Every structure is written in C-alpha cells, then in structure tokens.
Amino acid sequence: MSTYEVVKTLNNNVVVAKDDIEEVILIGKGIGFNKKSGSLITEADQNKVEKIYELKGYHEQERYKTLVHIADDNTLKVILEVVNEIDKSTRGAINDDILLSLTDHIIFAMKRLKDGIQIANPFLQETKALYPREFEIAEFVVALLNEKLGVTFPYQEVGFIALHIHSSINNHTLHDMSLMTEVVTRAVHIIEHDLKVQIDKESLMYTRFVRHISFAVQRVMNDDRVPDQTNLDKLLKIQYPLCYSSAVKIVKMMQTHLKKPVYESELVYLTMHIQHFNTQTNDK
C-alpha cells in the first residue's frame, strides 16, 4: 500500500488522504485516531484499513474537496456509512464512483430540503419496477439518512438514490438510465390514454411490461433485433387494432427519444403486452 498523508480526518474511523498520485478515502477502525492534516498513515495504520475509495482524476478530487468544505463532518461521516451499507448490501458490486456521485447528490438534496425546494420524481414507479433490488436498498438508505441526519427526505429521494446505486453496479450513466425510465413512463401514458385505463403500478402485469420495454430499449441501443413475424404482425393488426395503434405510437416515441431506428418486429411483442391490459379492463 502507498504511503498516505492525511488531508482531513472525518472521525476515528475515516480519513481523507493522499499519496503522490491521487486522493482516497480510507476507512478502518481507529485509522483516524489522533490524526490531523499532514499526519502520515504509518504501516501500523495501514493494517487497519478495511476499505479504500479512490477519487480518480483531477476533476473528481477537486469536486470532492469542494464537497468536503461545503458539508459538515457529521454529514460526510453519515454519507460514508451509507455508501458502506450499500457496498455490503450489493456484496461489493458497486464501483468507487458512487462515493462522489452520492455525496454530491445527498449534500444538495439536503440543501433543497433546507430551502423548502421539492423536486418531483415522475419516474418513481418505473424505477421501482425496473430496479427492485436497488430500490429496496435505497429505501433503507433514505431511512438511515433521515435517522442519522435528523431530516425527513421525501419518498421521491428513494427513486433518485436507486438510480445512483444501479448506475454504480452496472456502470451505466445516469443520463442513460433517466432516458430509460422516461421512455417507460411515456409508453405507459400512451397505453393509459389510448385504452382509457389506469394501470396498477403494483401489479405483476405492469412489472412485466416495464421489463419488456427496458429490454426493447437495450436492443435498440445495441442495434439488436427480435425475429420478424410478418404473419403474426398482420393478424394482430386486424384483431387488435387499438392495441396495435398504441404499439406504433410507442415505437415512434422510442425512435424520437433514443434517436435510433426501432425495428417493426418490436410491434408484435408490444401489441401482445398492451392487449393484456386491454383484456384486464374488459374483464372488469
């Protein structure tokens, strides 16, 4: 392990440190005890290190320095505790980038809360359906933040934090994931409008549809395609014209938002999923 110099001690168990190349967060029992800025992390101290979060590159290091000066030590300590809990819950599947992204998000979420500013999360239910495990972890995270920081974050924060967790596990950008949830949300709105239904966001049918759309988006982005089924396409167009029409609208919407062509073969599977919602409505 490199020889580190302490930049800032957050508590007895967490320090911000640097070597000749980068800044890191060192976590370990007692590693920050009696350490001040400029102190060296000795060989004995290094044996205490349980986790190292690397701040890669100049911009990440400068951004974290800025955040460290904005937030108080207790907030930073709690955020690190939260990241550690996420790491344990995902069995180490997250990458180090989550430390900076989540620190940034939580600090400014707290500022919005203090200023009485609420940001709506129109993709909350879609996020829950797309990433159920991450959503469950995020619920625990928000509860922990509320308890440790003495705040009351709105439930919408669960969705935002779930996206950060999924992004860290899968190395997807938040932009790509936001685009995914927006496409899913717009698809659901098209179906509800055309079929004049209110889709139950807690239903298994909804979850299956959301996952189908997410896989369809991935196929489009990867230039993959499902096999053509020309005969079935013609049959569905005649037998379920309303559902087929909705599927066409969804495909056009996907092309607009993804800025890529969507193969017509997607229409068959979309129509069949939409017909499930239509059948459920007619059965009532």
Coordinates of C-alpha atoms in Angstrom, one line a residue:
M1 CA 0.0 0.0 0.0
S2 CA 1.2 3.6 -0.7
T3 CA 2.3 6.0 2.0
Y4 CA -0.6 8.4 2.6
E5 CA -0.7 11.8 4.1
V6 CA -3.9 12.9 5.9
V7 CA -5.8 15.7 4.2
K8 CA -8.8 15.6 6.6
T9 CA -9.9 13.4 9.5
L10 CA -13.7 12.9 9.5
N11 CA -13.7 10.7 12.6
N12 CA -11.7 8.0 14.3
N13 CA -12.5 5.5 11.5
V14 CA -12.5 7.7 8.3
V15 CA -9.8 9.9 6.8
V16 CA -9.4 11.7 3.5
A17 CA -5.7 11.1 2.5
K18 CA -3.4 11.5 -0.5
D19 CA -0.3 10.0 -1.9
D20 CA 1.8 11.2 -4.9
I21 CA -0.9 10.3 -7.4
E22 CA -4.4 10.6 -6.0
E23 CA -6.7 11.3 -3.1
V24 CA -8.5 8.5 -1.4
I25 CA -10.9 7.8 1.4
L26 CA -9.5 5.4 3.9
I27 CA -11.9 3.5 6.2
G28 CA -10.8 1.3 9.1
K29 CA -11.3 1.0 12.8
G30 CA -9.1 3.6 14.6
I31 CA -7.4 4.8 11.5
G32 CA -8.2 8.5 12.2
F33 CA -7.4 8.4 15.9
N34 CA -5.1 11.3 16.8
K35 CA -4.6 12.1 13.1
K36 CA -4.5 15.7 11.9
S37 CA -4.0 17.3 8.5
G38 CA -0.4 16.5 7.4
S39 CA -0.1 13.4 9.5
L40 CA 1.3 10.3 7.8
I41 CA -0.6 7.0 7.7
T42 CA 2.0 4.6 9.2
E43 CA 2.5 0.9 8.4
A44 CA 0.6 0.1 11.6
D45 CA -2.2 2.4 10.5
Q46 CA -2.4 0.7 7.1
N47 CA -3.1 -2.6 8.7
K48 CA -6.3 -1.1 10.0
V49 CA -7.6 -0.1 6.5
E50 CA -10.7 -2.1 5.6
K51 CA -11.8 -0.1 2.6
I52 CA -10.3 2.4 0.1
Y53 CA -12.3 4.6 -2.1
E54 CA -10.3 6.1 -4.9
L55 CA -11.0 9.6 -6.3
K56 CA -9.9 9.1 -9.9
G57 CA -8.6 12.1 -11.8
Y58 CA -8.1 15.8 -11.0
H59 CA -11.8 16.8 -11.5
E60 CA -13.1 14.1 -9.1
Q61 CA -10.5 15.1 -6.5
E62 CA -11.3 18.8 -6.8
R63 CA -15.1 18.1 -6.7
Y64 CA -14.8 16.0 -3.6
K65 CA -12.6 18.7 -1.9
T66 CA -15.3 21.2 -2.6
L67 CA -18.0 19.0 -1.2
V68 CA -15.8 18.3 1.9
H69 CA -15.7 22.0 2.6
I70 CA -19.5 22.5 2.0
A71 CA -20.7 19.8 4.3
D72 CA -20.0 19.3 8.0
D73 CA -18.0 16.3 9.2
N74 CA -21.1 14.5 10.6
T75 CA -22.8 14.7 7.2
L76 CA -19.8 13.3 5.4
K77 CA -19.4 10.6 8.0
V78 CA -23.0 9.5 7.6
I79 CA -22.7 9.5 3.8
L80 CA -19.7 7.2 4.0
E81 CA -21.6 5.0 6.4
V82 CA -24.4 4.9 3.8
V83 CA -22.0 4.0 1.0
N84 CA -20.5 1.3 3.2
E85 CA -24.0 -0.1 3.8
I86 CA -24.7 -0.1 0.0
D87 CA -21.4 -1.9 -0.6
K88 CA -22.4 -4.6 1.9
S89 CA -25.9 -4.9 0.5
T90 CA -24.6 -5.4 -3.0
R91 CA -21.7 -7.6 -1.9
G92 CA -19.1 -5.2 -3.2
A93 CA -20.7 -4.8 -6.6
I94 CA -20.6 -1.0 -6.6
N95 CA -17.7 0.9 -8.0
D96 CA -15.8 3.8 -6.3
D97 CA -17.6 6.4 -8.4
I98 CA -20.7 6.1 -6.2
L99 CA -18.8 7.9 -3.3
L100 CA -18.6 11.2 -5.3
S101 CA -21.9 10.9 -7.1
L102 CA -23.9 10.1 -3.9
T103 CA -22.0 12.6 -1.7
D104 CA -22.8 15.3 -4.3
H105 CA -26.5 14.2 -4.6
I106 CA -27.1 14.0 -0.8
I107 CA -25.5 17.3 0.1
F108 CA -27.6 19.2 -2.4
A109 CA -30.7 17.2 -1.6
M110 CA -30.2 18.4 2.0
K111 CA -29.8 22.0 0.8
R112 CA -33.0 21.8 -1.2
L113 CA -34.8 20.4 1.8
K114 CA -33.5 23.2 4.0
D115 CA -34.6 25.8 1.4
G116 CA -38.0 24.2 1.1
I117 CA -37.5 23.2 -2.6
Q118 CA -39.0 19.9 -3.7
I119 CA -38.2 18.2 -6.9
A120 CA -40.8 15.9 -8.3
N121 CA -39.8 12.4 -9.4
P122 CA -42.2 11.4 -12.2
F123 CA -40.3 8.1 -12.8
L124 CA -40.6 6.8 -9.2
Q125 CA -42.9 3.8 -10.0
E126 CA -40.9 2.9 -13.2
T127 CA -37.7 3.0 -11.3
K128 CA -39.1 0.6 -8.7
A129 CA -40.3 -1.8 -11.4
L130 CA -37.0 -1.6 -13.4
Y131 CA -34.6 -1.9 -10.4
P132 CA -36.5 -3.6 -7.5
R133 CA -33.4 -4.6 -5.6
E134 CA -31.7 -1.2 -5.9
F135 CA -35.0 0.4 -4.9
E136 CA -35.2 -1.7 -1.7
I137 CA -31.6 -0.8 -0.8
A138 CA -32.4 2.9 -1.5
E139 CA -35.4 2.7 0.9
F140 CA -33.1 1.6 3.6
V141 CA -30.6 4.3 2.7
V142 CA -33.2 7.1 2.9
A143 CA -34.4 5.8 6.3
L144 CA -30.8 5.7 7.6
L145 CA -30.2 9.2 6.3
N146 CA -33.3 10.5 8.0
E147 CA -32.4 8.9 11.3
K148 CA -28.7 9.8 11.3
L149 CA -29.0 13.4 9.9
G150 CA -32.3 14.3 11.7
V151 CA -34.0 15.2 8.4
T152 CA -37.1 13.9 6.6
F153 CA -36.4 13.3 2.9
P154 CA -39.4 13.0 0.6
Y155 CA -40.1 9.5 -0.7
Q156 CA -39.1 10.6 -4.2
E157 CA -35.4 10.5 -3.0
V158 CA -35.7 6.7 -2.9
G159 CA -36.0 6.7 -6.7
F160 CA -33.1 9.0 -7.3
I161 CA -30.8 7.1 -5.0
A162 CA -31.9 3.8 -6.5
L163 CA -30.7 5.1 -9.9
H164 CA -27.3 6.0 -8.4
I165 CA -26.9 2.5 -7.0
H166 CA -27.9 0.8 -10.3
S167 CA -25.6 3.1 -12.2
S168 CA -22.7 2.2 -9.9
I169 CA -23.3 -1.5 -10.2
N170 CA -23.7 -1.6 -13.9
N171 CA -21.5 1.3 -15.0
H172 CA -24.4 3.0 -16.8
T173 CA -24.6 6.7 -16.9
L174 CA -27.4 8.5 -15.0
H175 CA -28.4 10.1 -18.3
D176 CA -28.9 6.7 -20.0
M177 CA -30.9 5.4 -17.0
S178 CA -33.0 8.6 -16.9
L179 CA -33.7 8.1 -20.6
M180 CA -34.8 4.5 -20.0
T181 CA -37.2 5.5 -17.3
E182 CA -38.6 8.4 -19.4
V183 CA -39.3 6.0 -22.3
V184 CA -41.1 3.6 -20.0
T185 CA -43.2 6.3 -18.4
R186 CA -44.2 7.7 -21.8
A187 CA -45.1 4.3 -23.1
V188 CA -47.4 3.7 -20.0
H189 CA -49.0 7.1 -20.6
I190 CA -49.7 6.2 -24.2
I191 CA -51.4 3.0 -23.2
E192 CA -53.4 4.6 -20.5
H193 CA -54.6 7.3 -22.8
D194 CA -55.5 5.1 -25.8
L195 CA -57.1 2.3 -23.8
K196 CA -58.7 4.7 -21.2
V197 CA -57.3 2.7 -18.3
Q198 CA -55.5 3.3 -15.1
I199 CA -52.6 0.8 -14.9
D200 CA -51.9 -0.6 -11.5
K201 CA -48.3 0.2 -10.9
E202 CA -48.0 -2.5 -8.2
S203 CA -49.3 -5.3 -10.5
L204 CA -47.3 -8.1 -12.0
M205 CA -48.6 -7.2 -15.4
Y206 CA -47.2 -3.7 -15.1
T207 CA -43.8 -5.1 -13.9
R208 CA -43.6 -7.5 -16.9
F209 CA -44.5 -4.7 -19.3
V210 CA -41.8 -2.3 -17.8
R211 CA -39.2 -5.0 -18.1
H212 CA -40.2 -5.8 -21.7
I213 CA -39.8 -2.1 -22.6
S214 CA -36.5 -1.9 -20.9
F215 CA -35.2 -4.9 -22.8
A216 CA -36.6 -3.4 -26.0
V217 CA -34.7 -0.1 -25.3
Q218 CA -31.5 -2.1 -24.7
R219 CA -32.0 -4.0 -28.0
V220 CA -32.4 -0.7 -29.8
M221 CA -29.3 0.9 -28.2
N222 CA -27.3 -2.3 -29.1
D223 CA -28.7 -2.5 -32.6
D224 CA -30.1 -5.9 -31.9
R225 CA -33.5 -7.1 -33.2
V226 CA -36.1 -9.7 -32.5
P227 CA -37.0 -12.1 -35.3
D228 CA -39.6 -10.8 -37.8
Q229 CA -43.1 -12.4 -37.5
T230 CA -44.8 -11.0 -40.5
N231 CA -47.9 -13.2 -40.4
L232 CA -48.5 -12.6 -36.7
D233 CA -48.0 -8.9 -37.2
K234 CA -50.8 -8.8 -39.8
L235 CA -53.1 -10.9 -37.6
L236 CA -52.6 -8.7 -34.6
K237 CA -53.1 -5.5 -36.7
I238 CA -56.5 -6.8 -37.7
Q239 CA -57.6 -8.5 -34.5
Y240 CA -56.4 -5.8 -32.0
P241 CA -56.3 -2.5 -34.0
L242 CA -56.4 -0.3 -30.9
C243 CA -53.5 -2.1 -29.2
Y244 CA -51.5 -2.2 -32.4
S245 CA -52.0 1.5 -32.9
S246 CA -50.7 2.1 -29.4
A247 CA -47.7 0.0 -30.2
V248 CA -47.0 2.0 -33.3
K249 CA -47.1 5.2 -31.2
I250 CA -44.7 3.7 -28.7
V251 CA -42.3 2.7 -31.4
K252 CA -42.3 6.2 -32.8
M253 CA -41.8 7.7 -29.4
M254 CA -38.8 5.4 -28.8
Q255 CA -37.3 6.4 -32.1
T256 CA -37.7 10.1 -31.2
H257 CA -36.2 9.8 -27.7
L258 CA -33.5 7.2 -28.4
K259 CA -32.6 8.8 -31.8
K260 CA -32.2 5.4 -33.3
P261 CA -34.4 3.3 -35.6
V262 CA -36.7 0.7 -33.9
Y263 CA -37.4 -2.4 -35.9
E264 CA -41.0 -3.2 -36.8
S265 CA -40.6 -6.6 -35.3
E266 CA -40.9 -5.0 -31.9
L267 CA -44.6 -4.2 -32.7
V268 CA -45.7 -7.8 -32.3
Y269 CA -44.5 -8.2 -28.7
L270 CA -45.6 -4.7 -27.7
T271 CA -49.1 -5.3 -29.1
M272 CA -49.4 -8.6 -27.1
H273 CA -48.4 -6.9 -23.9
I274 CA -50.8 -4.0 -24.5
Q275 CA -53.6 -6.4 -25.2
H276 CA -53.1 -7.9 -21.7
F277 CA -54.0 -4.5 -20.3
N278 CA -57.0 -4.3 -22.6
T279 CA -58.2 -7.8 -21.7
Q280 CA -58.0 -7.0 -18.0
T281 CA -60.0 -3.8 -18.5
N282 CA -62.7 -5.6 -20.5
D283 CA -63.0 -8.3 -17.8
K284 CA -63.9 -5.8 -15.1

